[in-house]
Amino acid sequence: MDEEITSEEDSLKGRPKEITHNEKLLSLKYESLDYDNSENQLFLEEERRMSYLGFRCLEISRWVVCGLIGFLTGLIACFIDIMVEQLTGLKYYVVKENIEKFTAGGGLSISLILWAVLNSAFVMVGAIIVAFFEPIAGGSGIPQIKCYLNGVKIPRVVRLKTLLVKVAGVICSVAGGLVVGKEGPMIHSGAVVAAGVSQGRSTSLKRDFKIFEYFRRDTEKRDFVSAGAAAGVSAAFGAPVGGVLFSLEEAASYWNQMLTWRIFFASMISTFTLNFFLSVYNKNPGELSNPGLINFGSFDRNFLLRNRLWVVISVFVLTCECGGPPGGLLGALFNALNYWLTIFRIRYIHRPCLQVMEAMLVAAVTATVSFIMIYFSNACQPLDVVQGEDYPLQLYCDDGEYNSMATTFFNRPEKSVQNLFHNPPGSYHPLTLGVFTITYFFLACWTYGLAVSAGVFIPSLLIGAAWGRLIGIMLPVFPLQIWADPGKYALIGAAAQLGGIVRMTLSLTVILIEATGNVTYGLPLMLVLMTAKIVGDYFEEGLYDIHIKLQSVPFVHSEAPPTSHWLTAREVMSSPVTSFNRVERVGTIVDLLSNTSTNHNGFPVVVSNANGEEPAKLCGLILRSQLIVLLKHKVFVELARSKLTRRKLQLKDFRDAYPRFPPIQSIHVSQDERECMMDLTEFMNPTPYTVPQETSLPRVYKLFRALGLRHLVVVDDSNRVVGLVTRKDLARYHLGKHGLEELQLAQT
């Protein structure tokens, strides 16, 4: 008997008792988006009334909106670039003059203090506006946009206030000398622009321009946000095709041919707008030589013509073998360190004041480390060797020479990347590159995740370019002097490091090809990115996936877990299901929506048999937002019969309330109205997607991803509702017990 009790207790101990709590961690903060249109009677009536000309006008409107998205995203990128150039130029000029003043007579500690104070001041402003006013604007924003396009409603992610804080924050972060880039946040900025322009109004400013009202739903908004993300990539790197592929590979779960053309159009408009206005700013109107925020410079276009093809391919393969594995290993190390650092921040640095103090500390430490490395470096190079160096520091070098360590630290990151790519052999000492790689690696890892607007693209490229150039210097020269220029190794190293961190393949290959302006390097870039991803995935997930998991987002991956074929919809569904009758009492609806213990957003509508003995059968599905609008407008059966209602409810009433539907607590329902009845027939979706109980989990995954579902009703053979599969159910089973324990560990 005791053995039976012991075995029973052991089996109970083996069960994940915290599952219920973790389900709430995955679901309470985040809701799902409705990427599947609710084809109720109101929707079908509007679609049937619309003529062919009306549909053509809608299609033209979509192209107009995409053009506006590209134009505004390009303007924002231009503004960020100009402001960063002006502020960093002013800061480096002041610090350089101060260093030169105290080099001969001593007192360089004053220069260090000045540099650290200026950096900390800029970063303090950027951290304050993020930590206290809009925390969602922190970081690059790419994980949040990936979640949004995956079907997760991230609070405040595409609001006007978020855009303003994002733009101001990234300017302060880059000007403050943090190890960050301004390219990543452009993707988030483009997505916010798209979400705002496509709705024809601003809920933050409470202004409605009465245009694009048809697009006020999640399905249309998702497509425009995909275009905005692509336009952001295009403005950042001057890569319109790469922007389209980025949205396809990393973000969107839905795609079609017309959407591809519209997104490509937005990307082209974005890069052209940035290019044009930067040419005007540089006093060279019409000279379109700045397609993106970062310019890799011109690479050798006659590379294949001067060498035999088989030799070139051999060199490519050898180079990738040298660059891919280190990039994957270093990327996995970067992600693992940042993972534990993020858990530490979640536990201990969650107050805004502490977040601001940490950002200022990182800024001061970055300035101090940079100054010390420049001060103790004796890597002097002739001044005429440097190409386009904006702020050459002489320090203790002889006249006519400059400190080469300063070309990597005392400069904008984009300019440092370009110098590593194109400065001739002999411009950098191997020790300089090695020390810089190690230092910049750990500074970048510490910086990513601060309460500032910042991206990881440029730091990754700079780290990889440094160790790639170091490999090019240390390795023997290949036959025919093909890759004697270490700048080519810098390009391969930059691609490997970035691919090892973010784990992008197709889109990143095209982005780098467009940024270099030379398809010759397509083969080595593709090989090195694939190798870096394979090696990195063996040890650790990609950086964006890690942060999505740590934020407890119910993210639905493109494929179900490999060992999930033995699971069916019965094992993952939520049951029992809360449902409504076709004609339901108002008080019942209000009580259920007001119940804080449940956070359901979709409710099956059932019809009961006359005898009431058998379970009710499914006849539709209605959303929480629809019920709230019905309660707000008092769409009750008794009022309709007494002709006291003002007018028949239209689809426009639901669009006017979108996306900020009022909470149920703001809806006043009197005691008499609670006894009224509400007919849901006209407003429910009569044809929701359903699956039998025996449907395999991989098939359920495919339905959620391909159709953008929010709820999937599980029925038996008689069409009776037995359960409901939601996004949190799939996310919970994808994470597994180990993943859920990690989430709970990170948040306790």
XYZ file of C-alpha atoms in Angstrom:
748
model
C 0.000 0.000 0.000
C 2.801 2.409 0.937
C 4.597 1.593 -2.312
C 1.458 2.452 -4.293
C 1.126 5.783 -2.485
C 4.801 6.532 -3.066
C 4.577 5.739 -6.764
C 1.477 7.914 -7.067
C 3.235 10.807 -5.326
C 6.246 10.405 -7.619
C 4.015 10.558 -10.656
C 2.384 13.709 -9.324
C 5.773 15.268 -8.635
C 6.774 14.587 -12.212
C 3.915 16.664 -13.536
C 4.588 20.359 -14.287
C 2.517 21.869 -11.483
C 3.407 25.392 -12.574
C 1.887 24.935 -16.038
C -1.247 26.898 -15.197
C 0.785 29.834 -13.918
C 3.044 29.732 -16.951
C 0.056 29.724 -19.254
C -0.889 33.048 -17.718
C 2.671 34.280 -18.231
C 2.258 33.529 -21.915
C -1.222 34.920 -22.376
C -2.214 37.689 -19.981
C 0.056 40.424 -21.312
C -0.269 39.578 -24.993
C -3.311 39.056 -27.155
C -3.592 37.643 -30.638
C -4.437 39.540 -33.795
C -7.282 38.574 -36.123
C -5.599 37.854 -39.428
C -8.629 35.839 -40.524
C -11.562 37.994 -41.619
C -14.796 37.429 -39.734
C -17.191 36.748 -42.600
C -20.391 37.648 -40.797
C -23.501 39.050 -42.439
C -22.315 42.653 -42.182
C -19.018 41.841 -43.909
C -20.646 39.835 -46.692
C -23.269 42.504 -47.353
C -20.591 45.186 -47.715
C -18.481 43.044 -50.031
C -21.476 42.202 -52.213
C -22.483 45.847 -52.504
C -19.045 46.845 -53.749
C -18.661 47.052 -57.513
C -15.685 46.023 -59.614
C -14.650 49.674 -59.849
C -14.752 49.893 -56.079
C -12.350 46.977 -55.734
C -10.013 48.575 -58.293
C -10.040 51.811 -56.303
C -9.131 49.861 -53.182
C -6.192 48.299 -55.016
C -5.004 51.736 -56.136
C -5.341 52.940 -52.549
C -3.070 50.123 -51.397
C -0.373 51.251 -53.826
C -0.788 54.872 -52.669
C -0.425 53.842 -49.036
C 2.721 51.819 -49.823
C 4.184 54.816 -51.638
C 3.490 57.048 -48.621
C 5.053 54.458 -46.320
C 8.248 54.393 -48.382
C 8.413 58.186 -48.652
C 7.924 58.849 -44.927
C 10.295 56.067 -43.906
C 12.967 57.530 -46.163
C 12.444 60.975 -44.637
C 12.785 59.587 -41.121
C 15.992 57.773 -42.078
C 17.354 60.977 -43.597
C 16.514 62.945 -40.439
C 18.191 60.348 -38.199
C 21.315 60.267 -40.349
C 21.693 64.056 -40.445
C 21.120 64.481 -36.712
C 23.569 61.700 -35.824
C 26.203 63.144 -38.153
C 25.841 66.629 -36.694
C 25.846 65.574 -33.045
C 28.668 63.038 -33.330
C 30.697 65.460 -35.442
C 30.328 68.145 -32.801
C 31.209 65.738 -29.988
C 34.284 64.287 -31.713
C 35.491 67.747 -32.719
C 35.299 69.005 -29.121
C 36.976 65.899 -27.702
C 39.677 65.866 -30.420
C 40.555 69.508 -29.801
C 40.719 68.829 -26.079
C 42.969 65.780 -26.525
C 45.356 67.642 -28.800
C 45.452 70.506 -26.300
C 46.506 68.298 -23.368
C 48.702 65.778 -25.233
C 51.886 67.781 -24.982
C 51.401 69.418 -21.599
C 49.718 66.524 -19.780
C 46.265 66.398 -18.230
C 44.646 63.929 -20.640
C 42.457 62.783 -17.753
C 40.416 65.937 -18.367
C 39.854 64.792 -21.940
C 38.711 61.394 -20.683
C 36.257 62.986 -18.257
C 34.944 65.256 -21.003
C 34.439 62.323 -23.355
C 32.694 60.220 -20.677
C 30.447 63.117 -19.584
C 29.368 63.915 -23.138
C 28.580 60.261 -23.840
C 26.689 59.845 -20.585
C 24.674 63.021 -21.183
C 23.475 61.889 -24.605
C 22.703 58.394 -23.369
C 20.920 59.707 -20.278
C 18.454 61.621 -22.462
C 17.881 58.596 -24.690
C 17.436 56.248 -21.727
C 15.065 58.558 -19.850
C 12.611 58.911 -22.718
C 12.621 55.130 -23.239
C 12.503 53.959 -19.621
C 9.984 56.514 -18.345
C 7.851 57.348 -21.388
C 7.797 54.382 -23.811
C 9.702 51.216 -22.798
C 8.556 49.348 -25.915
C 10.783 51.701 -27.963
C 13.908 50.157 -26.427
C 16.188 47.906 -28.422
C 15.995 47.472 -32.165
C 12.292 46.611 -32.225
C 12.836 43.740 -34.665
C 11.677 41.002 -32.217
C 8.491 42.967 -31.530
C 7.750 43.464 -35.231
C 8.392 39.767 -35.868
C 5.837 38.961 -33.165
C 3.327 41.445 -34.572
C 3.531 39.970 -38.048
C 3.350 36.506 -36.520
C -0.055 37.417 -35.094
C 0.750 38.643 -31.570
C -0.572 42.004 -30.429
C 2.350 43.647 -28.622
C 0.989 46.572 -26.550
C 1.902 50.034 -27.906
C 4.355 48.649 -30.474
C 3.041 50.658 -33.458
C 1.943 53.914 -31.841
C 3.010 57.433 -32.753
C 4.585 57.999 -29.344
C 6.673 54.868 -29.853
C 7.945 56.230 -33.164
C 8.923 59.597 -31.682
C 10.757 57.979 -28.768
C 12.419 55.469 -31.103
C 13.773 58.181 -33.408
C 14.961 60.471 -30.623
C 16.344 57.533 -28.652
C 18.441 56.096 -31.466
C 19.909 59.537 -32.209
C 20.966 59.912 -28.578
C 22.292 56.347 -28.369
C 24.536 56.636 -31.420
C 25.637 60.172 -30.547
C 26.391 58.933 -27.019
C 29.026 56.564 -28.350
C 27.297 53.323 -27.359
C 28.211 50.192 -29.278
C 24.987 50.332 -31.292
C 23.733 51.045 -34.774
C 20.876 53.087 -36.144
C 19.962 50.617 -38.912
C 17.993 48.080 -36.832
C 15.550 50.620 -35.326
C 14.701 51.783 -38.851
C 12.770 48.529 -39.332
C 10.628 49.299 -36.291
C 10.212 52.914 -37.392
C 9.043 51.860 -40.852
C 6.521 49.453 -39.319
C 5.072 52.196 -37.087
C 4.797 54.552 -40.061
C 2.974 51.852 -42.019
C 0.563 51.109 -39.192
C -0.322 54.784 -38.844
C -0.566 55.810 -42.498
C -2.659 52.805 -43.495
C -5.374 53.644 -40.961
C -5.947 57.205 -42.166
C -6.061 58.538 -38.611
C -4.081 58.956 -35.421
C -5.638 57.578 -32.267
C -2.877 59.233 -30.219
C -3.685 62.695 -31.603
C -7.410 61.889 -31.819
C -7.496 62.967 -35.466
C -9.490 61.058 -38.072
C -8.881 62.035 -41.697
C -11.738 59.815 -42.942
C -9.528 58.045 -45.473
C -8.459 54.421 -45.861
C -11.305 53.319 -43.582
C -11.543 49.961 -45.353
C -8.037 49.099 -44.127
C -8.958 49.365 -40.442
C -8.619 45.698 -39.615
C -5.776 43.414 -38.681
C -5.624 41.641 -42.048
C -4.928 44.787 -44.067
C -2.794 46.391 -41.384
C -0.496 43.356 -41.294
C 0.317 43.676 -44.996
C 1.191 47.348 -44.650
C 3.357 46.699 -41.583
C 5.257 44.134 -43.683
C 5.825 46.880 -46.256
C 6.994 49.267 -43.546
C 9.521 46.759 -42.198
C 10.875 46.207 -45.716
C 11.068 49.958 -46.310
C 13.070 50.274 -43.089
C 15.584 47.674 -44.260
C 15.803 49.383 -47.638
C 16.479 52.776 -46.050
C 19.043 51.307 -43.664
C 21.127 49.365 -46.167
C 20.045 50.679 -49.560
C 18.730 47.184 -50.300
C 15.144 47.205 -51.617
C 15.217 43.543 -52.701
C 16.802 42.590 -49.400
C 14.017 44.440 -47.600
C 11.365 42.396 -49.388
C 13.181 39.162 -48.575
C 13.607 40.243 -44.945
C 9.845 40.605 -44.555
C 9.364 37.248 -46.254
C 12.031 35.327 -44.336
C 11.980 36.853 -40.882
C 8.594 38.427 -40.386
C 5.496 37.717 -42.403
C 3.545 34.473 -42.057
C 1.358 35.294 -45.065
C 2.430 36.223 -48.589
C 1.094 36.592 -52.127
C 2.305 37.936 -55.450
C 0.610 41.352 -55.336
C 1.890 41.909 -51.818
C 5.420 41.277 -53.095
C 5.093 44.014 -55.710
C 3.626 46.537 -53.287
C 6.336 45.885 -50.686
C 9.031 46.178 -53.336
C 7.481 49.469 -54.455
C 7.572 50.814 -50.878
C 11.202 49.706 -50.518
C 12.250 51.431 -53.749
C 10.478 54.655 -52.781
C 12.169 54.535 -49.373
C 15.735 54.192 -50.653
C 15.160 56.746 -53.415
C 13.731 59.289 -50.950
C 16.686 58.867 -48.600
C 19.127 59.045 -51.491
C 17.598 62.193 -52.939
C 17.367 64.197 -49.729
C 20.859 63.194 -48.606
C 22.198 64.383 -51.968
C 20.489 67.725 -51.360
C 21.912 67.849 -47.837
C 25.406 67.097 -49.168
C 24.972 69.906 -51.726
C 25.082 67.461 -54.644
C 21.469 67.375 -55.856
C 20.816 64.510 -58.184
C 24.001 62.617 -57.291
C 22.313 59.552 -55.824
C 25.322 58.006 -54.109
C 23.794 57.350 -50.658
C 21.148 54.640 -51.102
C 21.201 53.680 -47.413
C 22.261 54.793 -43.956
C 25.358 52.624 -44.258
C 27.608 52.681 -47.290
C 30.020 49.774 -47.694
C 31.883 51.591 -50.421
C 32.828 50.342 -53.869
C 34.265 46.842 -54.173
C 36.312 45.429 -57.046
C 33.982 44.741 -59.995
C 36.622 43.099 -62.218
C 37.432 40.408 -59.730
C 36.469 37.456 -61.933
C 37.950 38.909 -65.099
C 41.478 38.964 -63.714
C 41.457 35.429 -62.311
C 40.494 31.945 -63.403
C 37.035 30.909 -62.288
C 38.080 27.630 -60.634
C 40.756 29.355 -58.580
C 38.286 31.991 -57.444
C 35.746 29.365 -56.397
C 38.435 27.462 -54.497
C 39.410 30.615 -52.666
C 35.740 31.331 -51.926
C 35.236 27.907 -50.357
C 38.444 28.128 -48.310
C 37.491 31.580 -47.125
C 34.066 30.427 -46.008
C 35.640 27.542 -44.125
C 37.789 30.103 -42.326
C 34.965 32.597 -41.724
C 31.728 30.634 -41.218
C 32.584 28.482 -38.164
C 34.191 31.344 -36.194
C 31.170 33.515 -36.968
C 28.776 30.825 -35.757
C 30.789 30.140 -32.599
C 31.227 33.807 -31.716
C 27.563 34.457 -32.493
C 26.472 31.625 -30.216
C 28.763 32.932 -27.461
C 27.372 36.446 -27.926
C 23.788 35.194 -27.698
C 24.456 32.992 -24.673
C 26.116 35.814 -22.739
C 23.350 38.234 -23.671
C 20.747 35.667 -22.627
C 22.052 35.443 -19.062
C 22.585 39.183 -18.939
C 18.957 39.739 -19.979
C 17.741 37.377 -17.252
C 19.793 39.384 -14.745
C 18.173 42.593 -16.004
C 14.680 41.107 -15.769
C 15.287 40.151 -12.153
C 17.209 43.092 -10.765
C 17.196 46.075 -13.168
C 13.496 46.447 -13.845
C 12.957 49.905 -12.362
C 13.240 52.844 -14.795
C 15.731 54.735 -12.647
C 18.027 51.700 -12.480
C 17.747 51.233 -16.245
C 18.832 54.831 -16.843
C 21.749 54.455 -14.437
C 22.891 51.261 -16.163
C 22.776 52.934 -19.588
C 24.840 55.862 -18.313
C 27.327 53.447 -16.724
C 27.750 51.579 -20.006
C 28.275 54.879 -21.848
C 30.942 55.998 -19.394
C 32.682 52.614 -19.448
C 32.630 52.553 -23.256
C 34.256 55.989 -23.420
C 36.832 55.021 -20.783
C 37.794 51.750 -22.477
C 38.018 53.465 -25.859
C 40.226 56.206 -24.455
C 42.537 53.779 -22.643
C 43.005 51.607 -25.729
C 43.735 54.645 -27.893
C 46.120 56.032 -25.277
C 48.187 52.849 -24.847
C 48.228 51.952 -28.515
C 51.404 52.755 -30.377
C 50.083 51.614 -33.762
C 51.050 54.655 -35.797
C 50.428 54.873 -39.534
C 51.317 57.520 -42.112
C 48.529 60.036 -42.364
C 48.381 59.844 -46.147
C 47.464 56.131 -45.983
C 44.092 56.688 -44.393
C 41.216 57.169 -46.793
C 38.608 59.661 -45.745
C 39.357 59.603 -42.016
C 37.265 62.336 -40.408
C 38.958 62.640 -37.031
C 42.595 61.384 -37.188
C 44.206 61.477 -33.754
C 47.976 61.976 -33.573
C 48.511 61.596 -29.821
C 52.133 60.479 -29.337
C 52.733 59.537 -32.960
C 55.240 61.491 -35.031
C 54.196 64.381 -37.196
C 52.440 63.185 -40.321
C 51.195 60.027 -38.580
C 47.959 59.058 -36.855
C 46.917 56.495 -34.251
C 45.247 53.609 -36.145
C 43.385 52.415 -33.025
C 41.522 55.720 -33.092
C 40.156 54.954 -36.564
C 37.999 52.201 -35.060
C 36.952 53.771 -31.741
C 37.052 57.506 -32.406
C 34.593 57.456 -35.282
C 31.040 56.617 -36.257
C 30.584 52.819 -36.446
C 29.495 52.951 -40.096
C 32.645 54.820 -41.034
C 34.783 52.341 -39.094
C 33.227 49.425 -41.002
C 33.937 51.140 -44.308
C 37.553 51.798 -43.273
C 38.079 48.148 -42.360
C 36.708 47.137 -45.747
C 38.715 49.524 -47.904
C 41.816 50.803 -46.136
C 44.878 49.360 -47.907
C 47.057 46.597 -46.437
C 49.253 47.780 -43.609
C 46.724 50.275 -42.224
C 46.102 48.196 -39.071
C 48.444 46.301 -36.785
C 47.298 42.738 -35.947
C 47.441 43.433 -32.216
C 45.226 46.477 -32.720
C 42.575 44.394 -34.514
C 42.741 41.583 -31.954
C 42.351 43.815 -28.922
C 39.619 45.819 -30.631
C 37.661 42.647 -31.515
C 37.682 41.335 -27.951
C 36.831 44.680 -26.385
C 34.105 45.606 -28.847
C 32.572 42.120 -28.603
C 31.947 42.358 -24.863
C 30.866 46.002 -25.035
C 28.325 45.141 -27.735
C 27.034 42.195 -25.703
C 26.639 44.393 -22.615
C 24.957 47.174 -24.590
C 22.279 45.133 -26.376
C 19.244 45.020 -24.123
C 19.764 48.386 -22.424
C 16.779 50.704 -22.067
C 17.809 52.634 -25.166
C 16.821 52.535 -28.816
C 19.629 50.656 -30.513
C 20.378 48.000 -33.093
C 22.891 45.185 -33.295
C 23.534 45.146 -37.045
C 26.420 47.614 -37.181
C 28.225 46.376 -34.033
C 28.062 42.835 -35.428
C 29.441 43.957 -38.776
C 32.220 45.924 -37.090
C 33.258 43.020 -34.850
C 33.277 40.610 -37.776
C 35.122 43.027 -40.037
C 37.854 43.403 -37.393
C 38.534 39.700 -36.867
C 38.005 39.010 -40.571
C 40.690 41.527 -41.473
C 42.891 40.006 -38.776
C 42.511 36.585 -40.425
C 43.374 38.158 -43.763
C 46.592 39.527 -42.296
C 47.604 36.354 -40.465
C 46.872 33.816 -43.228
C 49.376 33.302 -46.058
C 48.555 34.917 -49.372
C 46.635 32.698 -51.777
C 47.886 31.872 -55.293
C 47.752 34.588 -57.925
C 47.461 37.206 -55.172
C 43.681 36.865 -55.430
C 42.814 37.838 -51.878
C 45.946 39.642 -50.825
C 43.695 42.545 -49.802
C 42.557 41.875 -46.194
C 39.500 44.062 -46.798
C 37.810 41.147 -48.557
C 38.329 38.997 -45.482
C 36.813 41.831 -43.466
C 33.657 41.575 -45.575
C 33.455 37.813 -45.075
C 34.056 38.179 -41.340
C 31.383 40.874 -41.046
C 28.845 38.643 -42.773
C 29.798 35.643 -40.623
C 29.510 37.558 -37.358
C 26.161 39.129 -38.219
C 24.796 35.820 -39.487
C 26.033 34.023 -36.371
C 24.129 36.444 -34.137
C 20.832 37.037 -35.959
C 20.775 33.759 -38.002
C 19.464 35.311 -41.207
C 20.456 33.658 -44.486
C 18.609 34.527 -47.685
C 17.664 38.110 -46.889
C 21.036 38.939 -45.313
C 22.875 37.567 -48.346
C 20.915 39.828 -50.687
C 21.214 42.809 -48.320
C 25.005 42.503 -48.264
C 25.182 41.973 -52.036
C 23.142 45.145 -52.604
C 25.160 47.054 -49.995
C 28.452 46.092 -51.665
C 27.065 46.723 -55.142
C 28.802 43.614 -56.461
C 27.151 40.257 -57.092
C 30.612 38.650 -57.389
C 30.678 38.205 -53.623
C 27.279 36.514 -53.571
C 28.695 32.979 -53.470
C 31.093 33.460 -50.511
C 28.502 35.509 -48.623
C 25.875 32.814 -49.094
C 28.239 30.028 -48.037
C 29.560 31.860 -45.007
C 26.079 32.799 -43.785
C 24.824 29.241 -44.149
C 27.877 27.877 -42.327
C 27.559 30.438 -39.529
C 23.873 29.630 -39.060
C 24.429 25.855 -38.984
C 27.257 26.149 -36.459
C 25.437 28.727 -34.333
C 22.133 26.815 -34.237
C 23.968 23.796 -32.858
C 24.830 25.733 -29.685
C 22.250 28.478 -29.203
C 19.190 30.117 -30.749
C 19.291 33.364 -32.680
C 19.373 36.610 -30.721
C 15.879 37.724 -31.725
C 14.360 34.327 -30.914
C 15.986 34.411 -27.475
C 14.491 37.796 -26.649
C 11.082 36.747 -27.959
C 11.141 33.753 -25.624
C 12.333 35.801 -22.643
C 9.467 38.251 -23.186
C 7.040 35.312 -22.798
C 5.436 35.994 -26.169
C 3.174 33.204 -27.528
C 5.095 33.037 -30.797
C 3.938 30.407 -33.303
C 6.921 29.054 -35.212
C 6.752 28.049 -38.839
C 6.989 24.359 -37.983
C 5.738 22.255 -35.097
C 8.312 20.612 -32.803
C 9.920 17.601 -34.538
C 8.565 15.122 -31.981
C 4.974 16.408 -32.024
C 3.412 14.041 -34.544
C 2.097 11.843 -31.770
C 0.178 14.801 -30.311
C -3.324 15.679 -31.500
C -5.638 18.645 -31.096
C -7.194 16.932 -28.085
C -3.924 17.146 -26.151
C -3.278 20.844 -26.795
C -6.799 22.344 -26.764
C -8.255 24.354 -23.910
C -11.369 22.875 -22.358
C -14.074 23.222 -21.168
C -14.987 25.995 -23.557
C -16.963 29.083 -22.611
C -19.661 29.574 -25.227
C -22.757 31.666 -25.898
C -26.152 30.791 -27.263
C -27.249 32.290 -30.553
C -29.634 34.496 -28.553
C -28.012 35.251 -25.205
C -28.981 37.266 -22.135
C -27.097 40.589 -21.862
C -26.303 40.036 -18.187
C -24.638 36.717 -18.968
C -22.441 38.346 -21.617
C -21.453 41.232 -19.335
C -20.622 38.945 -16.415
C -18.472 36.665 -18.532
C -16.569 39.516 -20.183
C -16.043 41.180 -16.783
C -14.703 38.023 -15.172
C -11.023 38.742 -14.528
C -10.197 35.068 -14.043
C -10.824 34.462 -17.749
C -9.162 36.350 -20.549
C -10.864 34.747 -23.517
C -11.085 36.749 -26.723
C -13.132 34.341 -28.827
C -16.328 32.504 -27.926
C -18.066 29.741 -29.870
C -21.739 30.392 -30.528
C -23.854 27.269 -30.119
C -27.435 26.229 -30.653
C -29.034 23.877 -28.145
C -31.528 21.168 -28.866
C -35.116 21.616 -27.841
C -34.908 18.981 -25.106
C -31.555 20.347 -23.885
C -30.245 16.862 -23.163
C -27.608 16.617 -25.881
C -24.563 18.927 -26.036
C -24.994 22.105 -28.081
C -23.738 22.204 -31.658
C -21.463 24.861 -33.107
C -23.050 27.529 -35.299
C -20.462 30.323 -35.232
C -17.709 32.236 -33.438
C -17.790 35.772 -32.024
C -14.953 37.917 -30.659
C -14.721 39.863 -27.430
C -14.209 43.116 -29.374
C -17.411 42.519 -31.336
C -19.401 41.887 -28.176
C -18.104 45.092 -26.601
C -19.174 47.132 -29.635
C -22.618 45.502 -29.509
C -22.962 46.335 -25.823
C -21.775 49.886 -26.399
C -24.426 50.466 -29.074
C -27.086 48.549 -27.081
C -27.981 46.143 -29.853
C -30.677 44.346 -27.874
C -33.641 42.383 -29.198
C -36.182 44.252 -27.070
C -34.974 47.666 -28.236
C -35.103 46.548 -31.855
C -38.698 45.375 -31.461
C -39.755 48.604 -29.774
C -37.938 50.591 -32.512
C -35.933 52.537 -29.929
C -32.611 51.900 -31.590
C -31.198 54.807 -33.583
C -30.123 52.826 -36.650
C -28.921 49.468 -37.770
C -25.357 48.701 -36.760
C -22.886 48.764 -39.649
C -19.379 47.483 -40.207
C -18.151 51.095 -39.957
C -19.028 51.105 -36.243
C -16.593 48.258 -35.636
C -13.881 49.957 -37.709
C -14.296 53.232 -35.820
C -13.632 51.400 -32.552
C -10.581 49.595 -33.987
C -7.891 49.083 -32.728
C -8.445 50.451 -29.213
C -11.708 48.801 -28.308
C -13.064 50.124 -24.993
C -12.723 47.863 -21.931
C -15.821 46.154 -20.650
C -15.589 48.200 -17.447
C -16.362 51.378 -19.429
C -19.632 49.953 -20.797
C -22.621 50.887 -18.621
C -25.477 48.410 -18.585
C -28.465 49.073 -16.337
C -30.222 46.378 -14.327
C -33.179 46.365 -16.705
C -30.866 46.079 -19.711
C -29.187 43.053 -18.145
C -32.441 41.161 -18.586
C -32.580 41.973 -22.299
C -31.543 39.491 -24.974
C -28.888 39.912 -27.670
C -29.110 38.160 -31.027
C -25.601 37.257 -32.227
C -26.639 35.768 -35.572
C -25.857 38.814 -37.688
C -22.483 39.535 -36.102
C -20.888 36.143 -35.493
C -18.684 34.369 -38.009
C -20.943 31.485 -39.137
C -18.074 29.576 -40.791
C -15.149 29.427 -38.350
C -12.341 27.006 -39.024
C -12.780 23.740 -37.156
C -10.756 20.544 -36.791
C -11.619 17.102 -35.415
C -10.133 16.002 -32.133
C -7.743 13.614 -33.855
C -6.066 16.288 -36.001
C -2.290 16.115 -35.586
C -0.416 18.981 -33.970
C 1.725 19.725 -37.073
C -1.476 20.199 -39.070
C -2.827 22.574 -36.435
C 0.436 24.528 -36.672
C 0.080 24.851 -40.427
C -3.466 26.179 -40.112
C -2.451 28.802 -37.564
C 0.543 29.981 -39.581
C -0.964 29.914 -43.060
C -4.379 31.355 -42.199
C -3.355 33.714 -39.397
C -5.886 32.227 -36.999
C -6.604 33.464 -33.523
C -8.833 30.582 -32.440
C -9.356 27.102 -33.822
C -12.478 25.279 -32.690
C -12.173 21.552 -31.983
C -15.348 19.549 -32.623
C -16.434 15.928 -32.439
C -18.097 13.862 -35.132
C -21.465 15.523 -34.443
C -20.068 19.082 -34.731
C -20.287 19.597 -30.989
C -17.684 21.905 -29.443
C -15.210 20.004 -27.276
C -12.324 22.458 -27.097
C -10.575 25.539 -28.439
C -6.966 25.792 -29.598
C -5.386 29.201 -29.031
C -1.969 30.692 -29.709
C -0.895 30.256 -26.096
C -1.600 26.521 -26.325
C 0.719 26.108 -29.308
C 3.406 28.307 -27.749
C 3.259 26.335 -24.509
C 3.736 23.008 -26.239
C 6.456 24.390 -28.497
C 8.437 25.604 -25.513
C 7.976 22.347 -23.642
C 8.453 21.908 -19.922
C 12.100 23.025 -19.987
C 11.255 26.246 -21.798
C 8.438 27.053 -19.400
C 10.705 26.494 -16.417
C 13.215 28.913 -17.978
C 10.499 31.535 -18.354
C 9.386 31.154 -14.764
C 13.008 31.253 -13.596
C 13.598 34.478 -15.536
C 10.544 36.213 -14.107
C 10.841 35.246 -10.426
